[in-house]
C-alpha positions as a Markdown table, in Angstrom:
| # | Residue | x | y | z |
|---|---|---|---|---|
| 1 | Unk | 36.9 | 173.4 | 30.2 |
| 2 | Unk | 38.0 | 170.5 | 32.4 |
| 3 | Unk | 40.1 | 170.7 | 35.7 |
| 4 | Unk | 41.5 | 167.7 | 37.5 |
| 5 | Unk | 42.9 | 167.2 | 40.9 |
| 6 | Unk | 46.5 | 168.4 | 41.2 |
| 7 | Unk | 47.6 | 165.0 | 42.7 |
| 8 | Unk | 51.0 | 163.7 | 43.1 |
| 9 | Unk | 52.4 | 160.3 | 44.1 |
| 10 | Unk | 52.8 | 160.9 | 47.8 |
| 11 | Unk | 55.6 | 158.3 | 48.1 |
| 12 | Unk | 57.6 | 159.8 | 45.3 |
| 13 | Unk | 57.1 | 163.2 | 46.6 |
| 14 | Unk | 58.5 | 162.4 | 50.0 |
| 15 | Unk | 61.3 | 160.3 | 48.7 |
| 16 | Unk | 62.7 | 163.4 | 47.0 |
| 17 | Unk | 63.3 | 165.1 | 50.3 |
| 18 | Unk | 63.9 | 162.4 | 52.8 |
| 19 | Unk | 66.8 | 160.3 | 53.8 |
| 20 | Unk | 66.6 | 156.8 | 52.2 |
| 21 | Unk | 66.9 | 154.9 | 55.5 |
| 22 | Unk | 63.8 | 156.6 | 56.9 |
| 23 | Unk | 61.5 | 155.0 | 54.2 |
| 24 | Unk | 60.0 | 151.5 | 53.8 |
| 25 | Unk | 60.5 | 151.1 | 50.1 |
| 26 | Unk | 58.1 | 148.9 | 48.1 |
| 27 | Unk | 59.1 | 147.3 | 44.9 |
| 28 | Unk | 56.7 | 146.6 | 41.9 |
| 29 | Unk | 56.4 | 143.0 | 42.7 |
| 30 | Unk | 53.4 | 143.6 | 45.0 |
| 31 | Unk | 51.3 | 145.1 | 42.2 |
| 32 | Unk | 48.8 | 142.7 | 40.8 |
| 33 | Unk | 49.2 | 140.2 | 43.7 |
| 34 | Unk | 46.6 | 139.3 | 46.1 |
| 35 | Unk | 47.1 | 139.8 | 49.8 |
| 36 | Unk | 43.9 | 140.5 | 51.8 |
| 37 | Unk | 43.9 | 138.6 | 55.0 |
| 38 | Unk | 41.7 | 138.7 | 58.1 |
| 39 | Unk | 38.0 | 139.5 | 58.5 |
| 40 | Unk | 36.9 | 142.6 | 56.6 |
| 41 | Unk | 34.4 | 145.1 | 58.1 |
| 42 | Unk | 31.6 | 145.5 | 55.5 |
| 43 | Unk | 30.9 | 149.2 | 55.0 |
| 44 | Unk | 28.4 | 148.7 | 52.3 |
| 45 | Unk | 27.9 | 151.6 | 49.9 |
| 46 | Unk | 30.6 | 153.9 | 51.1 |
| 47 | Unk | 30.4 | 157.7 | 51.2 |
| 48 | Unk | 32.5 | 158.4 | 54.3 |
| 49 | Unk | 33.7 | 156.3 | 57.2 |
| 50 | Unk | 35.9 | 157.2 | 60.2 |
| 51 | Unk | 37.6 | 155.0 | 62.7 |
| 52 | Unk | 39.3 | 156.4 | 65.7 |
| 53 | Unk | 42.0 | 154.8 | 67.9 |
| 54 | Unk | 42.7 | 151.9 | 65.6 |
| 55 | Unk | 45.3 | 149.6 | 67.2 |
| 56 | Unk | 47.3 | 147.8 | 64.5 |
| 57 | Unk | 49.2 | 145.9 | 67.2 |
| 58 | Unk | 46.0 | 143.8 | 67.6 |
| 59 | Unk | 46.1 | 143.0 | 63.8 |
| 60 | Unk | 45.4 | 144.5 | 60.4 |
| 61 | Unk | 42.4 | 146.8 | 59.9 |
| 62 | Unk | 40.5 | 145.4 | 56.9 |
| 63 | Unk | 37.5 | 147.0 | 55.2 |
| 64 | Unk | 35.4 | 146.1 | 52.2 |
| 65 | Unk | 32.9 | 148.4 | 50.4 |
| 66 | Unk | 31.4 | 149.7 | 47.2 |
| 67 | Unk | 32.0 | 153.2 | 46.0 |
| 68 | Unk | 28.8 | 155.2 | 46.2 |
| 69 | Unk | 29.8 | 157.9 | 43.7 |
| 70 | Unk | 32.0 | 158.5 | 40.6 |
| 71 | Unk | 34.5 | 160.4 | 42.7 |
| 72 | Unk | 37.9 | 160.3 | 44.3 |
| 73 | Unk | 38.4 | 157.5 | 46.7 |
| 74 | Unk | 40.7 | 158.5 | 49.5 |
| 75 | Unk | 42.1 | 156.4 | 52.4 |
| 76 | Unk | 43.8 | 158.5 | 55.0 |
| 77 | Unk | 45.6 | 157.3 | 58.2 |
| 78 | Unk | 46.7 | 160.1 | 60.5 |
| 79 | Unk | 48.5 | 160.6 | 63.8 |
| 80 | Unk | 50.8 | 157.7 | 63.0 |
| 81 | Unk | 53.3 | 157.1 | 65.6 |
| 82 | Unk | 54.6 | 153.9 | 64.2 |
| 83 | Unk | 54.9 | 152.2 | 60.8 |
| 84 | Unk | 51.8 | 152.1 | 58.6 |
| 85 | Unk | 51.0 | 150.6 | 55.2 |
| 86 | Unk | 47.8 | 151.2 | 53.3 |
| 87 | Unk | 46.9 | 148.8 | 50.6 |
| 88 | Unk | 43.9 | 149.2 | 48.2 |
| 89 | Unk | 42.6 | 146.1 | 46.3 |
| 90 | Unk | 39.9 | 145.6 | 43.7 |
| 91 | Unk | 37.0 | 143.1 | 44.1 |
| 92 | Unk | 39.3 | 140.3 | 43.1 |
| 93 | Unk | 41.7 | 141.2 | 45.7 |
| 94 | Unk | 44.3 | 142.4 | 43.2 |
| 95 | Unk | 46.5 | 145.2 | 44.5 |
| 96 | Unk | 45.7 | 148.6 | 43.0 |
| 97 | Unk | 47.7 | 151.1 | 45.2 |
| 98 | Unk | 49.9 | 150.9 | 48.2 |
| 99 | Unk | 51.6 | 153.5 | 50.3 |
| 100 | Unk | 53.9 | 153.0 | 53.4 |
| 101 | Unk | 55.2 | 155.4 | 56.0 |
| 102 | Unk | 57.3 | 155.2 | 59.1 |
| 103 | Unk | 57.1 | 157.1 | 62.2 |
| 104 | Unk | 60.2 | 159.0 | 61.3 |
| 105 | Unk | 59.1 | 160.0 | 57.9 |
| 106 | Unk | 55.5 | 161.2 | 58.1 |
| 107 | Unk | 52.5 | 161.7 | 60.5 |
| 108 | Unk | 50.0 | 160.5 | 57.9 |
| 109 | Unk | 49.6 | 157.9 | 55.1 |
| 110 | Unk | 47.3 | 158.3 | 52.2 |
| 111 | Unk | 46.1 | 156.6 | 49.1 |
| 112 | Unk | 43.9 | 158.2 | 46.3 |
| 113 | Unk | 42.2 | 156.3 | 43.5 |
| 114 | Unk | 39.7 | 157.4 | 40.8 |
| 115 | Unk | 36.6 | 155.3 | 41.7 |
| 116 | Unk | 33.4 | 154.5 | 39.8 |
| 117 | Unk | 30.0 | 154.2 | 41.5 |
| 118 | Unk | 29.3 | 150.6 | 42.3 |
| 119 | Unk | 33.0 | 149.5 | 42.1 |
| 120 | Unk | 34.0 | 147.2 | 44.9 |
| 121 | Unk | 37.2 | 147.5 | 46.9 |
| 122 | Unk | 39.1 | 146.0 | 49.9 |
| 123 | Unk | 41.5 | 148.1 | 52.1 |
| 124 | Unk | 44.0 | 146.7 | 54.5 |
| 125 | Unk | 45.9 | 148.9 | 57.0 |
| 126 | Unk | 48.8 | 147.2 | 58.6 |
| 127 | Unk | 51.9 | 148.3 | 60.7 |
| 128 | Unk | 52.6 | 148.7 | 64.4 |
| 129 | Unk | 50.8 | 151.9 | 65.3 |
| 130 | Unk | 48.6 | 151.5 | 68.4 |
| 131 | Unk | 46.5 | 154.7 | 68.1 |
| 132 | Unk | 45.5 | 155.5 | 64.5 |
| 133 | Unk | 42.7 | 157.5 | 63.0 |
| 134 | Unk | 41.4 | 156.2 | 59.7 |
| 135 | Unk | 39.3 | 158.1 | 57.2 |
| 136 | Unk | 37.8 | 156.6 | 54.0 |
| 137 | Unk | 36.1 | 159.1 | 51.7 |
| 138 | Unk | 34.3 | 158.9 | 48.4 |
| 139 | Unk | 32.9 | 162.5 | 48.4 |
| 140 | Unk | 34.8 | 164.7 | 46.0 |
| 141 | Unk | 34.5 | 164.5 | 42.3 |
| 142 | Unk | 37.4 | 165.0 | 39.9 |
| 143 | Unk | 36.3 | 167.5 | 37.3 |
| 144 | Unk | 34.7 | 171.0 | 37.3 |
| 145 | Unk | 32.0 | 171.5 | 38.5 |
| 146 | Unk | 33.4 | 169.5 | 41.4 |
| 147 | Unk | 30.6 | 167.6 | 43.1 |
| 148 | Unk | 30.9 | 167.2 | 46.9 |
| 149 | Unk | 28.7 | 164.5 | 48.3 |
| 150 | Unk | 27.4 | 164.5 | 51.8 |
| 151 | Unk | 27.1 | 161.3 | 54.0 |
| 152 | Unk | 24.6 | 160.3 | 56.7 |
| 153 | Unk | 27.0 | 161.7 | 59.3 |
| 154 | Unk | 27.6 | 165.3 | 60.2 |
| 155 | Unk | 29.9 | 166.3 | 57.4 |
| 156 | Unk | 32.2 | 169.4 | 57.5 |
| 157 | Unk | 33.2 | 170.9 | 54.1 |
| 158 | Unk | 35.9 | 173.7 | 54.1 |
| 159 | Unk | 36.5 | 175.6 | 50.9 |
| 160 | Unk | 39.3 | 178.0 | 50.6 |
| 161 | Unk | 40.1 | 179.2 | 47.0 |
| 162 | Unk | 40.9 | 176.1 | 45.0 |
| 163 | Unk | 41.4 | 173.8 | 48.0 |
| 164 | Unk | 38.5 | 171.8 | 49.6 |
| 165 | Unk | 38.7 | 169.8 | 52.8 |
| 166 | Unk | 36.0 | 167.2 | 53.5 |
| 167 | Unk | 35.8 | 165.7 | 56.9 |
| 168 | Unk | 39.5 | 166.3 | 57.4 |
| 169 | Unk | 40.6 | 165.1 | 54.0 |
| 170 | Unk | 42.3 | 167.8 | 51.8 |
| 171 | Unk | 42.1 | 168.0 | 48.1 |
| 172 | Unk | 44.0 | 170.6 | 45.9 |
| 173 | Unk | 42.8 | 171.7 | 42.5 |
| 174 | Unk | 44.8 | 173.4 | 39.8 |
| 175 | Unk | 45.3 | 177.1 | 40.4 |
| 176 | Unk | 43.9 | 179.6 | 37.8 |
| 177 | Unk | 46.6 | 180.7 | 35.4 |
| 178 | Unk | 44.6 | 183.1 | 33.2 |
| 179 | Unk | 42.4 | 186.1 | 34.3 |
| 180 | Unk | 39.7 | 185.3 | 31.7 |
| 181 | Unk | 39.4 | 181.6 | 32.8 |
| 182 | Unk | 36.1 | 180.5 | 34.3 |
| 183 | Unk | 36.3 | 180.0 | 38.2 |
| 184 | Unk | 36.4 | 176.6 | 39.7 |
| 185 | Unk | 32.9 | 175.5 | 40.8 |
| 186 | Unk | 32.0 | 173.3 | 43.8 |
| 187 | Unk | 28.5 | 171.8 | 44.1 |
| 188 | Unk | 28.0 | 170.7 | 47.6 |
| 189 | Unk | 25.0 | 168.5 | 48.6 |
| 190 | Unk | 24.9 | 168.0 | 52.3 |
| 191 | Unk | 22.5 | 165.1 | 52.1 |
| 192 | Unk | 21.7 | 163.8 | 55.6 |
| 193 | Unk | 23.1 | 164.8 | 59.0 |
| 194 | Unk | 23.7 | 168.3 | 60.4 |
| 195 | Unk | 26.3 | 169.4 | 58.0 |
| 196 | Unk | 28.7 | 172.4 | 58.1 |
| 197 | Unk | 30.1 | 174.4 | 55.2 |
| 198 | Unk | 33.1 | 176.7 | 55.9 |
| 199 | Unk | 33.8 | 179.4 | 53.3 |
| 200 | Unk | 37.1 | 181.3 | 53.3 |
| 201 | Unk | 37.7 | 184.5 | 51.2 |
| 202 | Unk | 41.1 | 185.0 | 49.7 |
| 203 | Unk | 39.9 | 187.9 | 47.6 |
| 204 | Unk | 36.7 | 189.8 | 47.1 |
| 205 | Unk | 33.9 | 187.5 | 47.9 |
| 206 | Unk | 30.1 | 187.7 | 47.6 |
| 207 | Unk | 27.8 | 185.4 | 49.5 |
| 208 | Unk | 24.0 | 184.8 | 49.3 |
| 209 | Unk | 22.9 | 182.6 | 52.2 |
| 210 | Unk | 19.4 | 181.2 | 52.6 |
| 211 | Unk | 18.3 | 178.4 | 54.9 |
| 212 | Unk | 18.1 | 176.0 | 51.9 |
| 213 | Unk | 20.7 | 177.4 | 49.5 |
| 214 | Unk | 24.2 | 179.0 | 49.8 |
| 215 | Unk | 26.1 | 180.6 | 46.9 |
| 216 | Unk | 29.6 | 182.0 | 47.2 |
| 217 | Unk | 31.5 | 183.8 | 44.4 |
| 218 | Unk | 35.1 | 184.9 | 44.1 |
| 219 | Unk | 37.5 | 185.2 | 41.1 |
| 220 | Unk | 39.0 | 181.8 | 41.6 |
| 221 | Unk | 35.9 | 179.7 | 42.7 |
| 222 | Unk | 32.2 | 179.4 | 42.9 |
| 223 | Unk | 30.3 | 177.4 | 45.5 |
| 224 | Unk | 26.7 | 176.2 | 45.6 |
| 225 | Unk | 25.7 | 174.4 | 48.7 |
| 226 | Unk | 22.4 | 172.8 | 49.6 |
| 227 | Unk | 21.1 | 170.8 | 52.6 |
| 228 | Unk | 23.5 | 172.3 | 55.1 |
| 229 | Unk | 22.6 | 173.4 | 58.6 |
| 230 | Unk | 25.6 | 175.6 | 59.5 |
| 231 | Unk | 27.4 | 178.1 | 57.3 |
| 232 | Unk | 30.6 | 179.7 | 58.6 |
| 233 | Unk | 31.9 | 182.5 | 56.2 |
| 234 | Unk | 35.2 | 184.4 | 56.7 |
| 235 | Unk | 36.0 | 187.5 | 54.7 |
| 236 | Unk | 39.3 | 188.7 | 53.6 |
| 237 | Unk | 38.9 | 192.2 | 54.9 |
| 238 | Unk | 38.8 | 193.9 | 51.4 |
| 239 | Unk | 35.3 | 194.5 | 49.8 |
| 240 | Unk | 33.6 | 191.3 | 50.8 |
| 241 | Unk | 29.8 | 191.4 | 51.0 |
| 242 | Unk | 27.3 | 188.9 | 52.4 |
| 243 | Unk | 23.5 | 188.7 | 51.8 |
| 244 | Unk | 21.7 | 186.7 | 54.5 |
| 245 | Unk | 18.0 | 185.6 | 54.4 |
| 246 | Unk | 15.9 | 184.4 | 57.3 |
| 247 | Unk | 13.4 | 181.6 | 57.4 |
| 248 | Unk | 9.5 | 182.0 | 57.6 |
| 249 | Unk | 9.8 | 181.2 | 61.3 |
| 250 | Unk | 11.3 | 183.3 | 64.1 |
| 251 | Unk | 15.0 | 184.3 | 63.5 |
| 252 | Unk | 17.5 | 186.0 | 65.7 |
| 253 | Unk | 20.4 | 188.2 | 64.5 |
| 254 | Unk | 23.3 | 188.9 | 66.7 |
| 255 | Unk | 26.0 | 191.5 | 65.9 |
| 256 | Unk | 29.2 | 191.4 | 67.9 |
| 257 | Unk | 30.9 | 194.6 | 66.8 |
| 258 | Unk | 34.2 | 194.1 | 68.7 |
| 259 | Unk | 34.7 | 190.7 | 67.0 |
| 260 | Unk | 33.3 | 191.8 | 63.6 |
| 261 | Unk | 31.0 | 188.8 | 63.9 |
| 262 | Unk | 27.4 | 188.4 | 62.9 |
| 263 | Unk | 25.1 | 185.4 | 63.4 |
| 264 | Unk | 21.7 | 184.7 | 62.0 |
| 265 | Unk | 20.1 | 181.9 | 63.9 |
| 266 | Unk | 17.0 | 180.0 | 63.0 |
| 267 | Unk | 15.3 | 176.9 | 64.4 |
| 268 | Unk | 17.2 | 174.6 | 61.9 |
| 269 | Unk | 20.1 | 176.6 | 60.7 |
| 270 | Unk | 23.0 | 179.0 | 61.6 |
| 271 | Unk | 24.7 | 181.5 | 59.4 |
| 272 | Unk | 27.9 | 183.0 | 60.8 |
| 273 | Unk | 29.8 | 185.8 | 59.1 |
| 274 | Unk | 33.1 | 187.3 | 60.2 |
| 275 | Unk | 35.4 | 190.0 | 58.8 |
| 276 | Unk | 32.9 | 191.2 | 56.1 |
| 277 | Unk | 32.8 | 194.9 | 55.3 |
| 278 | Unk | 29.2 | 194.9 | 54.1 |
| 279 | Unk | 26.4 | 192.7 | 55.4 |
| 280 | Unk | 22.7 | 192.8 | 54.4 |
| 281 | Unk | 20.2 | 190.8 | 56.3 |
| 282 | Unk | 16.5 | 190.2 | 55.3 |
| 283 | Unk | 14.7 | 188.5 | 58.2 |
| 284 | Unk | 11.8 | 187.7 | 56.1 |
| 285 | Unk | 8.5 | 186.5 | 57.7 |
| 286 | Unk | 8.1 | 185.7 | 61.4 |
| 287 | Unk | 8.7 | 187.7 | 64.6 |
| 288 | Unk | 12.3 | 188.4 | 64.2 |
| 289 | Unk | 14.7 | 190.1 | 66.6 |
| 290 | Unk | 18.2 | 191.8 | 66.5 |
| 291 | Unk | 20.8 | 192.1 | 69.3 |
| 292 | Unk | 23.7 | 194.5 | 68.6 |
| 293 | Unk | 26.8 | 195.1 | 70.7 |
| 294 | Unk | 29.1 | 198.0 | 69.7 |
| 295 | Unk | 33.0 | 198.3 | 69.5 |
| 296 | Unk | 35.4 | 200.6 | 71.3 |
| 297 | Unk | 35.3 | 203.0 | 68.4 |
| 298 | Unk | 32.5 | 205.4 | 67.1 |
| 299 | Unk | 29.3 | 203.9 | 65.7 |
| 300 | Unk | 26.3 | 205.2 | 63.9 |
| 301 | Unk | 22.8 | 203.7 | 63.9 |
| 302 | Unk | 20.0 | 204.7 | 61.6 |
| 303 | Unk | 16.4 | 203.4 | 61.7 |
| 304 | Unk | 13.7 | 203.8 | 59.0 |
| 305 | Unk | 10.5 | 202.1 | 60.0 |
| 306 | Unk | 8.7 | 202.8 | 56.6 |
| 307 | Unk | 11.5 | 200.8 | 54.9 |
| 308 | Unk | 11.6 | 198.3 | 57.8 |
| 309 | Unk | 15.3 | 198.9 | 57.8 |
| 310 | Unk | 18.2 | 199.7 | 60.1 |
| 311 | Unk | 21.8 | 200.4 | 59.4 |
| 312 | Unk | 24.6 | 200.0 | 61.9 |
| 313 | Unk | 28.0 | 201.3 | 60.8 |
| 314 | Unk | 31.5 | 201.4 | 62.6 |
| 315 | Unk | 34.4 | 203.6 | 61.9 |
| 316 | Unk | 36.4 | 200.4 | 61.6 |
| 317 | Unk | 35.1 | 200.2 | 58.1 |
| 318 | Unk | 32.1 | 197.8 | 58.2 |
| 319 | Unk | 28.4 | 198.2 | 58.2 |
| 320 | Unk | 25.3 | 196.0 | 58.6 |
| 321 | Unk | 21.9 | 196.6 | 57.1 |
| 322 | Unk | 18.9 | 194.7 | 58.5 |
| 323 | Unk | 15.4 | 194.5 | 57.0 |
| 324 | Unk | 12.0 | 193.4 | 58.6 |
| 325 | Unk | 13.1 | 192.9 | 62.1 |
| 326 | Unk | 10.3 | 193.6 | 64.6 |
| 327 | Unk | 12.4 | 193.9 | 67.8 |
| 328 | Unk | 15.9 | 195.5 | 67.9 |
| 329 | Unk | 18.1 | 196.2 | 70.9 |
| 330 | Unk | 21.4 | 198.1 | 70.5 |
| 331 | Unk | 24.0 | 198.2 | 73.4 |
| 332 | Unk | 26.7 | 200.9 | 73.0 |
| 333 | Unk | 28.7 | 200.2 | 76.2 |
| 334 | Unk | 32.2 | 199.3 | 74.9 |
| 335 | Unk | 33.3 | 203.0 | 74.3 |
| 336 | Unk | 33.6 | 205.5 | 71.5 |
| 337 | Unk | 31.1 | 208.2 | 70.7 |
| 338 | Unk | 27.9 | 206.6 | 69.4 |
| 339 | Unk | 25.1 | 208.3 | 67.6 |
| 340 | Unk | 21.5 | 207.3 | 66.5 |
| 341 | Unk | 19.0 | 208.8 | 64.2 |
| 342 | Unk | 15.4 | 207.5 | 64.4 |
| 343 | Unk | 12.8 | 208.3 | 61.8 |
| 344 | Unk | 9.0 | 208.0 | 62.2 |
| 345 | Unk | 6.6 | 205.8 | 60.4 |
| 346 | Unk | 3.2 | 206.5 | 58.8 |
| 347 | Unk | 1.5 | 205.4 | 62.0 |
| 348 | Unk | 1.5 | 206.6 | 65.6 |
| 349 | Unk | 5.0 | 206.3 | 67.2 |
| 350 | Unk | 6.1 | 206.6 | 70.7 |
| 351 | Unk | 9.6 | 207.9 | 71.8 |
| 352 | Unk | 10.8 | 207.5 | 75.4 |
| 353 | Unk | 14.2 | 209.0 | 76.4 |
| 354 | Unk | 16.1 | 208.3 | 79.6 |
| 355 | Unk | 19.7 | 209.0 | 80.5 |
| 356 | Unk | 20.8 | 205.4 | 80.0 |
| 357 | Unk | 18.4 | 204.3 | 77.2 |
| 358 | Unk | 16.0 | 205.5 | 74.5 |
| 359 | Unk | 13.0 | 203.5 | 73.2 |
| 360 | Unk | 11.2 | 204.0 | 69.9 |
| 361 | Unk | 8.1 | 202.0 | 69.0 |
| 362 | Unk | 5.3 | 202.0 | 66.5 |
| 363 | Unk | 3.2 | 199.7 | 64.2 |
| 364 | Unk | 5.2 | 196.5 | 63.8 |
| 365 | Unk | 8.5 | 197.6 | 65.4 |
| 366 | Unk | 10.2 | 198.2 | 68.8 |
| 367 | Unk | 13.6 | 199.6 | 69.3 |
| 368 | Unk | 15.8 | 200.0 | 72.4 |
| 369 | Unk | 19.1 | 201.9 | 72.4 |
| 370 | Unk | 21.3 | 201.5 | 75.5 |
| 371 | Unk | 24.3 | 203.7 | 76.3 |
| 372 | Unk | 24.2 | 205.7 | 73.1 |
| 373 | Unk | 25.7 | 209.2 | 73.5 |
| 374 | Unk | 23.5 | 211.1 | 71.1 |
| 375 | Unk | 20.0 | 210.1 | 69.9 |
| 376 | Unk | 18.0 | 212.1 | 67.4 |
| 377 | Unk | 14.3 | 211.3 | 66.8 |
| 378 | Unk | 12.3 | 212.7 | 63.9 |
| 379 | Unk | 8.5 | 212.7 | 63.7 |
């Protein structure tokens, strides 16, 4: 099965709802004509390029480049406060696409074209805007599975259902119309740079996140991401589950209960999970630590050294299970009635209890509970 971008002619779409006098209309005479003037900035093999604060009063912005991938080529000019015309030409400077906007009609201007890897283009941006942001991207494929290509810069890829936004450029794919249809698939390769992937659940989501690979599954889409440094995942609040895996080095897990936020931090990666009902974290190797802050409601904490496992659950309807963390500190200072149950290991364990904290230690683990109302220790 093949899916294609749900694209529309942006000029035609806006003409349907705008007053005629607010548009700069273009007739068909320009198509096929040449019109590249001025010195072009050579971008080489283009994946993504951004120019900020482009002043068209000083002259047209002109670029030339080769498409790096068989993917959608998008030229996007935003924050337009004046008139703006984007023109896309082939290697012979023959006009392929053109779009014009005025300050009254739109705050952005955009051209999309199905490019082939190695194909050469010229782009001119003209008008009278004095502070324009220009994005040129060749990063998103056109068919499912949809390839998303990283650049040498720090890319940001945001996936929400069947919409993907790459470095601020948004792409919409056809919405599923049948329950038994295969979900839309996105294959994200971060390539170089310190890249970020944002995943937004609009239904039940399941995520598996490792330092070198992220998978994300919902009914409408599947995501596989490699070579990304930062993962930001947002649950929908209804049966979302996340599996996080640490690195062989030292990792730190932070659980901020009041914000329903969890962060797993390594030397070269960050996994950030918010609004998930069920989170399972395996620290893996290394000397790993956990820091937990409670909520204003009641919490329960269970610790099983023989399984190298703890469970932290809130009456707000979420829980976190952690495995193979050597050092854990729980702070129950926000309110509610908090309760902890500690189970012994096969070795010699030490339990120390004070009014403001309890400590439990043994072979390969150390645990501190601060401000917990009730603590039960079993040996």
